[in-house]
PDB file of C-alpha atoms and ligand atoms in Angstrom:
ATOM      1  CA  MET A   1       3.489   8.156  -3.286  1.00  0.00           C
ATOM      2  CA  LYS A   2       3.167  11.346  -1.311  1.00  0.00           C
ATOM      3  CA  GLN A   3       0.090  10.591   0.745  1.00  0.00           C
ATOM      4  CA  GLU A   4       1.679   7.644   2.504  1.00  0.00           C
ATOM      5  CA  GLU A   5       2.380   9.633   5.629  1.00  0.00           C
ATOM      6  CA  ARG A   6      -1.067  11.110   5.878  1.00  0.00           C
ATOM      7  CA  ARG A   7      -1.826  11.733   9.502  1.00  0.00           C
ATOM      8  CA  SER A   8      -5.053  11.303  11.359  1.00  0.00           C
ATOM      9  CA  ARG A   9      -6.841  14.592  11.804  1.00  0.00           C
ATOM     10  CA  GLU A  10      -8.206  13.361  15.082  1.00  0.00           C
ATOM     11  CA  SER A  11      -4.739  13.025  16.576  1.00  0.00           C
ATOM     12  CA  LYS A  12      -4.585  14.040  20.203  1.00  0.00           C
ATOM     13  CA  VAL A  13      -1.700  15.136  22.342  1.00  0.00           C
ATOM     14  CA  GLY A  14      -0.645  12.315  24.600  1.00  0.00           C
ATOM     15  CA  SER A  15      -2.751   9.693  22.861  1.00  0.00           C
ATOM     16  CA  ARG A  16      -1.307   6.369  21.846  1.00  0.00           C
ATOM     17  CA  ARG A  17       0.223   6.359  18.398  1.00  0.00           C
ATOM     18  CA  VAL A  18      -0.217   3.515  15.973  1.00  0.00           C
ATOM     19  CA  LEU A  19       1.732   3.056  12.773  1.00  0.00           C
ATOM     20  CA  VAL A  20      -0.175   1.184  10.067  1.00  0.00           C
ATOM     21  CA  ILE A  21       1.999  -0.228   7.279  1.00  0.00           C
ATOM     22  CA  GLU A  22      -0.451  -1.512   4.699  1.00  0.00           C
ATOM     23  CA  ASP A  23      -0.701  -1.106   0.927  1.00  0.00           C
ATOM     24  CA  GLU A  24      -4.450  -1.675   0.601  1.00  0.00           C
ATOM     25  CA  ALA A  25      -6.025   1.753   0.952  1.00  0.00           C
ATOM     26  CA  THR A  26      -9.441   0.385   1.977  1.00  0.00           C
ATOM     27  CA  ILE A  27      -7.929  -1.493   4.916  1.00  0.00           C
ATOM     28  CA  THR A  28      -5.825   1.496   5.957  1.00  0.00           C
ATOM     29  CA  GLU A  29      -8.931   3.687   5.924  1.00  0.00           C
ATOM     30  CA  PHE A  30     -10.931   1.074   7.853  1.00  0.00           C
ATOM     31  CA  LEU A  31      -8.188   0.998  10.492  1.00  0.00           C
ATOM     32  CA  ARG A  32      -7.830   4.762  10.552  1.00  0.00           C
ATOM     33  CA  ILE A  33     -11.534   5.289  11.230  1.00  0.00           C
ATOM     34  CA  GLY A  34     -11.766   2.563  13.872  1.00  0.00           C
ATOM     35  CA  LEU A  35      -8.545   3.388  15.701  1.00  0.00           C
ATOM     36  CA  SER A  36      -9.163   7.150  15.686  1.00  0.00           C
ATOM     37  CA  TYR A  37     -12.567   6.424  17.157  1.00  0.00           C
ATOM     38  CA  GLU A  38     -10.840   4.527  19.956  1.00  0.00           C
ATOM     39  CA  GLY A  39      -8.579   7.483  20.652  1.00  0.00           C
ATOM     40  CA  PHE A  40      -5.438   6.352  18.851  1.00  0.00           C
ATOM     41  CA  GLU A  41      -3.408   8.641  16.667  1.00  0.00           C
ATOM     42  CA  VAL A  42      -2.930   6.866  13.362  1.00  0.00           C
ATOM     43  CA  VAL A  43       0.023   7.308  11.022  1.00  0.00           C
ATOM     44  CA  SER A  44       0.140   5.194   7.895  1.00  0.00           C
ATOM     45  CA  ALA A  45       2.613   4.111   5.276  1.00  0.00           C
ATOM     46  CA  SER A  46       1.657   2.281   2.098  1.00  0.00           C
ATOM     47  CA  GLU A  47       5.117   0.947   1.322  1.00  0.00           C
ATOM     48  CA  GLY A  48       7.555  -1.150   3.299  1.00  0.00           C
ATOM     49  CA  TRP A  49      10.602   1.082   3.193  1.00  0.00           C
ATOM     50  CA  SER A  50       8.743   4.240   4.148  1.00  0.00           C
ATOM     51  CA  GLY A  51       7.013   2.304   6.927  1.00  0.00           C
ATOM     52  CA  LEU A  52      10.309   1.011   8.278  1.00  0.00           C
ATOM     53  CA  ARG A  53      11.740   4.515   8.203  1.00  0.00           C
ATOM     54  CA  LEU A  54       8.781   5.888  10.186  1.00  0.00           C
ATOM     55  CA  ALA A  55       8.986   3.020  12.663  1.00  0.00           C
ATOM     56  CA  THR A  56      12.644   3.709  13.355  1.00  0.00           C
ATOM     57  CA  GLU A  57      12.553   7.502  13.328  1.00  0.00           C
ATOM     58  CA  GLU A  58       9.357   8.211  15.250  1.00  0.00           C
ATOM     59  CA  ASP A  59       7.827   6.988  18.497  1.00  0.00           C
ATOM     60  CA  PHE A  60       4.868   4.655  18.303  1.00  0.00           C
ATOM     61  CA  ASN A  61       3.076   2.459  20.821  1.00  0.00           C
ATOM     62  CA  LEU A  62       2.223  -0.198  18.251  1.00  0.00           C
ATOM     63  CA  VAL A  63       2.826  -1.194  14.649  1.00  0.00           C
ATOM     64  CA  ILE A  64       0.165  -2.900  12.533  1.00  0.00           C
ATOM     65  CA  LEU A  65       2.125  -4.502   9.762  1.00  0.00           C
ATOM     66  CA  ASP A  66       0.797  -6.060   6.577  1.00  0.00           C
ATOM     67  CA  LEU A  67       2.758  -9.082   5.461  1.00  0.00           C
ATOM     68  CA  MET A  68       2.609  -8.584   1.705  1.00  0.00           C
ATOM     69  CA  LEU A  69       3.830  -5.157   0.672  1.00  0.00           C
ATOM     70  CA  PRO A  70       5.017  -3.985  -2.740  1.00  0.00           C
ATOM     71  CA  ASP A  71       8.654  -3.420  -1.800  1.00  0.00           C
ATOM     72  CA  LEU A  72       9.952  -4.585   1.571  1.00  0.00           C
ATOM     73  CA  ASP A  73       7.652  -7.233   3.074  1.00  0.00           C
ATOM     74  CA  GLY A  74       6.353  -7.487   6.631  1.00  0.00           C
ATOM     75  CA  PHE A  75       8.802 -10.205   7.659  1.00  0.00           C
ATOM     76  CA  ALA A  76      11.777  -8.132   6.560  1.00  0.00           C
ATOM     77  CA  ILE A  77      10.464  -5.046   8.343  1.00  0.00           C
ATOM     78  CA  CYS A  78       9.872  -7.000  11.537  1.00  0.00           C
ATOM     79  CA  LYS A  79      13.301  -8.593  11.388  1.00  0.00           C
ATOM     80  CA  ARG A  80      15.052  -5.280  10.802  1.00  0.00           C
ATOM     81  CA  LEU A  81      13.190  -3.606  13.657  1.00  0.00           C
ATOM     82  CA  ARG A  82      14.067  -6.388  16.087  1.00  0.00           C
ATOM     83  CA  GLU A  83      17.690  -6.548  14.923  1.00  0.00           C
ATOM     84  CA  GLY A  84      17.845  -2.813  15.490  1.00  0.00           C
ATOM     85  CA  GLY A  85      16.821  -3.387  19.110  1.00  0.00           C
ATOM     86  CA  SER A  86      13.227  -2.174  18.838  1.00  0.00           C
ATOM     87  CA  GLU A  87      10.766  -3.834  21.220  1.00  0.00           C
ATOM     88  CA  ILE A  88       7.720  -2.097  19.828  1.00  0.00           C
ATOM     89  CA  PRO A  89       4.590  -4.295  19.822  1.00  0.00           C
ATOM     90  CA  ILE A  90       3.887  -5.551  16.293  1.00  0.00           C
ATOM     91  CA  ILE A  91       0.668  -7.115  15.043  1.00  0.00           C
ATOM     92  CA  MET A  92       0.982  -8.727  11.626  1.00  0.00           C
ATOM     93  CA  LEU A  93      -1.868  -8.801   9.118  1.00  0.00           C
ATOM     94  CA  THR A  94      -1.851 -11.894   6.935  1.00  0.00           C
ATOM     95  CA  ALA A  95      -4.142 -13.284   4.252  1.00  0.00           C
ATOM     96  CA  ARG A  96      -5.747 -16.636   4.987  1.00  0.00           C
ATOM     97  CA  LYS A  97      -3.646 -18.407   2.398  1.00  0.00           C
ATOM     98  CA  GLU A  98      -0.536 -17.092   4.119  1.00  0.00           C
ATOM     99  CA  ILE A  99      -1.433 -18.718   7.459  1.00  0.00           C
ATOM    100  CA  PRO A 100       1.487 -21.188   7.396  1.00  0.00           C
ATOM    101  CA  ASP A 101       3.658 -18.097   7.520  1.00  0.00           C
ATOM    102  CA  ARG A 102       2.339 -17.193  10.930  1.00  0.00           C
ATOM    103  CA  VAL A 103       4.956 -19.170  12.761  1.00  0.00           C
ATOM    104  CA  ALA A 104       7.646 -17.447  10.740  1.00  0.00           C
ATOM    105  CA  GLY A 105       5.989 -14.114  11.550  1.00  0.00           C
ATOM    106  CA  LEU A 106       6.048 -14.770  15.249  1.00  0.00           C
ATOM    107  CA  THR A 107       9.604 -16.073  15.278  1.00  0.00           C
ATOM    108  CA  MET A 108      10.570 -13.009  13.279  1.00  0.00           C
ATOM    109  CA  GLY A 109       9.485 -11.064  16.308  1.00  0.00           C
ATOM    110  CA  ALA A 110       5.845 -10.093  15.768  1.00  0.00           C
ATOM    111  CA  ASP A 111       3.721 -10.226  18.920  1.00  0.00           C
ATOM    112  CA  ASP A 112       0.539 -11.464  17.320  1.00  0.00           C
ATOM    113  CA  TYR A 113      -1.144 -11.799  13.966  1.00  0.00           C
ATOM    114  CA  VAL A 114      -4.651 -11.300  12.586  1.00  0.00           C
ATOM    115  CA  THR A 115      -5.916 -13.083   9.515  1.00  0.00           C
ATOM    116  CA  LYS A 116      -7.700 -11.152   6.779  1.00  0.00           C
ATOM    117  CA  PRO A 117     -10.618 -10.678   6.569  1.00  0.00           C
ATOM    118  CA  PHE A 118     -10.901  -9.571  10.172  1.00  0.00           C
ATOM    119  CA  SER A 119     -13.401  -7.530  12.102  1.00  0.00           C
ATOM    120  CA  PHE A 120     -12.308  -4.366  13.815  1.00  0.00           C
ATOM    121  CA  GLU A 121     -13.347  -5.706  17.218  1.00  0.00           C
ATOM    122  CA  GLU A 122     -11.143  -8.755  16.740  1.00  0.00           C
ATOM    123  CA  LEU A 123      -8.143  -6.601  15.887  1.00  0.00           C
ATOM    124  CA  LEU A 124      -8.893  -4.201  18.728  1.00  0.00           C
ATOM    125  CA  ALA A 125      -8.979  -7.076  21.207  1.00  0.00           C
ATOM    126  CA  ARG A 126      -5.535  -8.213  19.996  1.00  0.00           C
ATOM    127  CA  ILE A 127      -4.199  -4.669  20.177  1.00  0.00           C
ATOM    128  CA  GLN A 128      -5.418  -4.252  23.725  1.00  0.00           C
ATOM    129  CA  ALA A 129      -4.026  -7.628  24.744  1.00  0.00           C
ATOM    130  CA  VAL A 130      -0.605  -6.876  23.227  1.00  0.00           C
ATOM    131  CA  LEU A 131      -0.479  -3.409  24.791  1.00  0.00           C
ATOM    132  CA  ARG A 132      -1.422  -4.873  28.168  1.00  0.00           C
ATOM    133  CA  ARG A 133       1.172  -7.640  27.918  1.00  0.00           C
ATOM    134  CA  LYS A 134       3.913  -5.249  26.890  1.00  0.00           C
ATOM    135  CA  GLY A 135       2.789  -2.569  29.285  1.00  0.00           C
ATOM    136  CA  GLY A 136       3.179  -4.586  32.459  1.00  0.00           C
ATOM    137  CA  GLY A 137       0.599  -7.296  32.091  1.00  0.00           C
ATOM    138  CA  GLU A 138      -2.283  -5.922  34.128  1.00  0.00           C
ATOM    139  CA  GLU A 139      -5.659  -7.389  33.323  1.00  0.00           C
ATOM    140  CA  ALA A 140      -8.430  -5.527  31.593  1.00  0.00           C
ATOM    141  CA  GLU A 141     -11.049  -4.128  33.905  1.00  0.00           C
ATOM    142  CA  ALA A 142     -14.540  -5.436  33.581  1.00  0.00           C
ATOM    143  CA  ILE A 143     -17.063  -2.935  32.295  1.00  0.00           C
ATOM    144  CA  VAL A 144     -19.959  -2.714  34.707  1.00  0.00           C
ATOM    145  CA  SER A 145     -23.151  -0.822  34.063  1.00  0.00           C
ATOM    146  CA  SER A 146     -26.855  -1.220  34.762  1.00  0.00           C
ATOM    147  CA  GLY A 147     -26.292  -4.496  36.578  1.00  0.00           C
ATOM    148  CA  ILE A 148     -24.404  -5.998  33.649  1.00  0.00           C
ATOM    149  CA  ALA A 149     -20.679  -6.797  33.767  1.00  0.00           C
ATOM    150  CA  VAL A 150     -18.602  -7.688  30.718  1.00  0.00           C
ATOM    151  CA  ASN A 151     -15.040  -8.891  30.940  1.00  0.00           C
ATOM    152  CA  PRO A 152     -13.026  -8.066  27.811  1.00  0.00           C
ATOM    153  CA  ASP A 153     -10.331 -10.608  28.721  1.00  0.00           C
ATOM    154  CA  THR A 154     -12.525 -13.643  29.226  1.00  0.00           C
ATOM    155  CA  HIS A 155     -15.380 -12.575  26.913  1.00  0.00           C
ATOM    156  CA  GLU A 156     -17.856 -13.367  29.674  1.00  0.00           C
ATOM    157  CA  ALA A 157     -20.902 -11.371  30.639  1.00  0.00           C
ATOM    158  CA  TYR A 158     -22.665 -11.494  33.993  1.00  0.00           C
ATOM    159  CA  ARG A 159     -25.793 -10.216  35.609  1.00  0.00           C
ATOM    160  CA  GLY A 160     -24.817 -10.321  39.280  1.00  0.00           C
ATOM    161  CA  LYS A 161     -23.435 -13.819  39.712  1.00  0.00           C
ATOM    162  CA  GLU A 162     -25.426 -15.212  36.832  1.00  0.00           C
ATOM    163  CA  ARG A 163     -23.532 -15.790  33.651  1.00  0.00           C
ATOM    164  CA  ILE A 164     -25.187 -14.543  30.453  1.00  0.00           C
ATOM    165  CA  ASP A 165     -24.507 -17.003  27.693  1.00  0.00           C
ATOM    166  CA  LEU A 166     -23.738 -14.837  24.672  1.00  0.00           C
ATOM    167  CA  THR A 167     -22.421 -15.679  21.235  1.00  0.00           C
ATOM    168  CA  ARG A 168     -19.223 -14.037  20.102  1.00  0.00           C
ATOM    169  CA  THR A 169     -21.197 -11.524  18.045  1.00  0.00           C
ATOM    170  CA  GLU A 170     -23.622 -10.678  20.829  1.00  0.00           C
ATOM    171  CA  PHE A 171     -20.761 -10.224  23.271  1.00  0.00           C
ATOM    172  CA  ALA A 172     -18.884  -7.966  20.847  1.00  0.00           C
ATOM    173  CA  MET A 173     -21.961  -5.788  20.318  1.00  0.00           C
ATOM    174  CA  LEU A 174     -22.657  -5.499  24.025  1.00  0.00           C
ATOM    175  CA  GLU A 175     -19.037  -4.769  24.908  1.00  0.00           C
ATOM    176  CA  LEU A 176     -18.729  -2.157  22.167  1.00  0.00           C
ATOM    177  CA  MET A 177     -21.889  -0.328  23.177  1.00  0.00           C
ATOM    178  CA  MET A 178     -21.159  -0.551  26.908  1.00  0.00           C
ATOM    179  CA  SER A 179     -17.665   0.867  26.307  1.00  0.00           C
ATOM    180  CA  HIS A 180     -19.251   3.942  24.740  1.00  0.00           C
ATOM    181  CA  PRO A 181     -22.397   4.578  26.766  1.00  0.00           C
ATOM    182  CA  LYS A 182     -24.965   6.916  25.204  1.00  0.00           C
ATOM    183  CA  ARG A 183     -23.113   6.928  21.908  1.00  0.00           C
ATOM    184  CA  VAL A 184     -25.411   6.108  19.019  1.00  0.00           C
ATOM    185  CA  PHE A 185     -24.161   3.329  16.763  1.00  0.00           C
ATOM    186  CA  THR A 186     -25.669   3.161  13.316  1.00  0.00           C
ATOM    187  CA  ARG A 187     -26.300  -0.261  11.863  1.00  0.00           C
ATOM    188  CA  GLU A 188     -23.527   0.404   9.349  1.00  0.00           C
ATOM    189  CA  THR A 189     -21.062   1.190  12.128  1.00  0.00           C
ATOM    190  CA  LEU A 190     -21.981  -1.944  14.039  1.00  0.00           C
ATOM    191  CA  LEU A 191     -21.730  -4.014  10.870  1.00  0.00           C
ATOM    192  CA  ASN A 192     -18.330  -2.561  10.121  1.00  0.00           C
ATOM    193  CA  ARG A 193     -17.042  -2.948  13.639  1.00  0.00           C
ATOM    194  CA  ILE A 194     -18.389  -6.384  14.476  1.00  0.00           C
ATOM    195  CA  TRP A 195     -18.602  -8.177  11.154  1.00  0.00           C
ATOM    196  CA  GLY A 196     -15.670  -6.595   9.357  1.00  0.00           C
ATOM    197  CA  PHE A 197     -15.074  -4.228   6.513  1.00  0.00           C
ATOM    198  CA  ASP A 198     -15.925  -6.636   3.735  1.00  0.00           C
ATOM    199  CA  TYR A 199     -19.005  -8.308   5.150  1.00  0.00           C
ATOM    200  CA  PRO A 200     -21.311  -8.798   2.177  1.00  0.00           C
ATOM    201  CA  GLY A 201     -24.635  -8.937   4.033  1.00  0.00           C
ATOM    202  CA  ASP A 202     -27.098  -6.126   4.712  1.00  0.00           C
ATOM    203  CA  THR A 203     -27.758  -4.272   7.942  1.00  0.00           C
ATOM    204  CA  ASN A 204     -30.835  -6.327   8.921  1.00  0.00           C
ATOM    205  CA  VAL A 205     -28.414  -8.815  10.436  1.00  0.00           C
ATOM    206  CA  VAL A 206     -27.641  -6.189  13.095  1.00  0.00           C
ATOM    207  CA  ASP A 207     -31.317  -5.970  14.106  1.00  0.00           C
ATOM    208  CA  VAL A 208     -31.535  -9.736  14.344  1.00  0.00           C
ATOM    209  CA  HIS A 209     -28.539  -9.960  16.673  1.00  0.00           C
ATOM    210  CA  ILE A 210     -29.699  -7.016  18.783  1.00  0.00           C
ATOM    211  CA  SER A 211     -33.004  -8.790  19.190  1.00  0.00           C
ATOM    212  CA  HIS A 212     -31.253 -12.006  20.332  1.00  0.00           C
ATOM    213  CA  LEU A 213     -29.041 -10.048  22.698  1.00  0.00           C
ATOM    214  CA  ARG A 214     -32.025  -8.253  24.225  1.00  0.00           C
ATOM    215  CA  ARG A 215     -33.846 -11.534  24.720  1.00  0.00           C
ATOM    216  CA  LYS A 216     -30.884 -12.974  26.626  1.00  0.00           C
ATOM    217  CA  LEU A 217     -30.621  -9.874  28.792  1.00  0.00           C
ATOM    218  CA  ASP A 218     -34.354  -9.968  29.488  1.00  0.00           C
ATOM    219  CA  ALA A 219     -34.004 -13.594  30.512  1.00  0.00           C
ATOM    220  CA  VAL A 220     -31.638 -12.631  33.349  1.00  0.00           C
ATOM    221  CA  GLY A 221     -33.847  -9.798  34.515  1.00  0.00           C
ATOM    222  CA  VAL A 222     -32.321  -6.819  32.698  1.00  0.00           C
ATOM    223  CA  GLU A 223     -34.903  -4.645  31.006  1.00  0.00           C
ATOM    224  CA  ALA A 224     -33.030  -4.851  27.772  1.00  0.00           C
ATOM    225  CA  ARG A 225     -35.037  -2.276  25.854  1.00  0.00           C
ATOM    226  CA  ARG A 226     -34.261   0.304  28.499  1.00  0.00           C
ATOM    227  CA  VAL A 227     -30.518  -0.184  28.277  1.00  0.00           C
ATOM    228  CA  ILE A 228     -30.051  -1.122  24.638  1.00  0.00           C
ATOM    229  CA  ARG A 229     -32.266   1.457  23.055  1.00  0.00           C
ATOM    230  CA  THR A 230     -33.383   1.823  19.517  1.00  0.00           C
ATOM    231  CA  VAL A 231     -32.724   5.319  18.256  1.00  0.00           C
ATOM    232  CA  TYR A 232     -35.348   5.810  15.618  1.00  0.00           C
ATOM    233  CA  GLY A 233     -33.918   6.314  12.153  1.00  0.00           C
ATOM    234  CA  MET A 234     -30.350   5.983  13.419  1.00  0.00           C
ATOM    235  CA  GLY A 235     -29.417   2.810  15.220  1.00  0.00           C
ATOM    236  CA  TYR A 236     -28.774   1.669  18.758  1.00  0.00           C
ATOM    237  CA  THR A 237     -27.299   3.038  21.926  1.00  0.00           C
ATOM    238  CA  PHE A 238     -26.432   1.708  25.370  1.00  0.00           C
ATOM    239  CA  ARG A 239     -28.071   3.869  27.983  1.00  0.00           C
ATOM    240  CA  PRO A 240     -27.102   3.190  31.594  1.00  0.00           C
ATOM    241  CA  LYS A 241     -30.223   2.534  33.575  1.00  0.00           C
ATOM    242  CA  ASP A 242     -31.789   5.593  35.114  1.00  0.00           C
ATOM    243  CA  PRO A 243     -34.876   4.741  37.154  1.00  0.00           C
ATOM    244  CA  GLU A 244     -36.318   8.223  36.614  1.00  0.00           C
ATOM    245  CA  SER A 245     -36.439   8.141  32.851  1.00  0.00           C
ATOM    246  CA  PRO A 246     -39.097   6.082  31.132  1.00  0.00           C
ATOM    247  CA  ALA A 247     -38.159   3.831  28.243  1.00  0.00           C
ATOM    248  CA  ARG A 248     -38.748   5.620  24.977  1.00  0.00           C
ATOM    249  CA  ASP A 249     -38.172   2.878  22.546  1.00  0.00           C
ATOM    250  CA  GLU A 250     -39.513   2.514  19.068  1.00  0.00           C
ATOM    251  CA  ALA A 251     -40.112  -1.041  18.051  1.00  0.00           C
ATOM    252  CA  VAL A 252     -38.408  -2.084  14.859  1.00  0.00           C
ATOM    253  CA  GLU A 253     -38.812  -5.822  14.994  1.00  0.00           C
TER     254      GLU A 253
HETATM  255 CA1   CA B 301      -0.749  -6.212   1.161  1.00  0.00          CA
END
């Protein structure tokens, strides 16, 4: 297979490089899109041996390693890397039925594991945690904007000293949009990022959760429609509060 070393076109000089060793093309593509969006350079391999070769010959900041691969499996790759002295952070992808293997995966030297199906935000949180741990252990900085603070480590949101009680989904949406202020997220993007690549539902679920999130922000005195704006015909965007600009928000609910 010649396309196994296909490189991300969005690769940037000096950006963090991630090696994805995964034989399911849809998952590789899902990871490539999400990680490139987050500024990572993505290199992928669809077979175990070629992945191991890349991992040993090139420099990466992280390896995302599928457990079940057609030739050399994830355990064997992990074991060989560690025996070869590599300390590269490794996150293992496992299917739900393979969960009992997780202990083996971790003792084989992986740093963490994510169970399929997973959402991109869940994986990204693990990636950031592993990179922080391996990179000196400093804590994530809270994102603060428009009187709202979200802490990616504790998954807590505050308005001043008041805690905003958000569900996991609401928190993930708020954190994602606050991390990329003014960027417009389509419903499809939010669905993909928050619910996962194989979520069977339709995009109305996004509107429902945005509506719940706005209500909770309103309840603590944030004018939610001015910060989480509806972009007509496109989706939603987080706009840091600017007292000069009036809210131009089209109702969809
Ligand atoms: Ca697989």
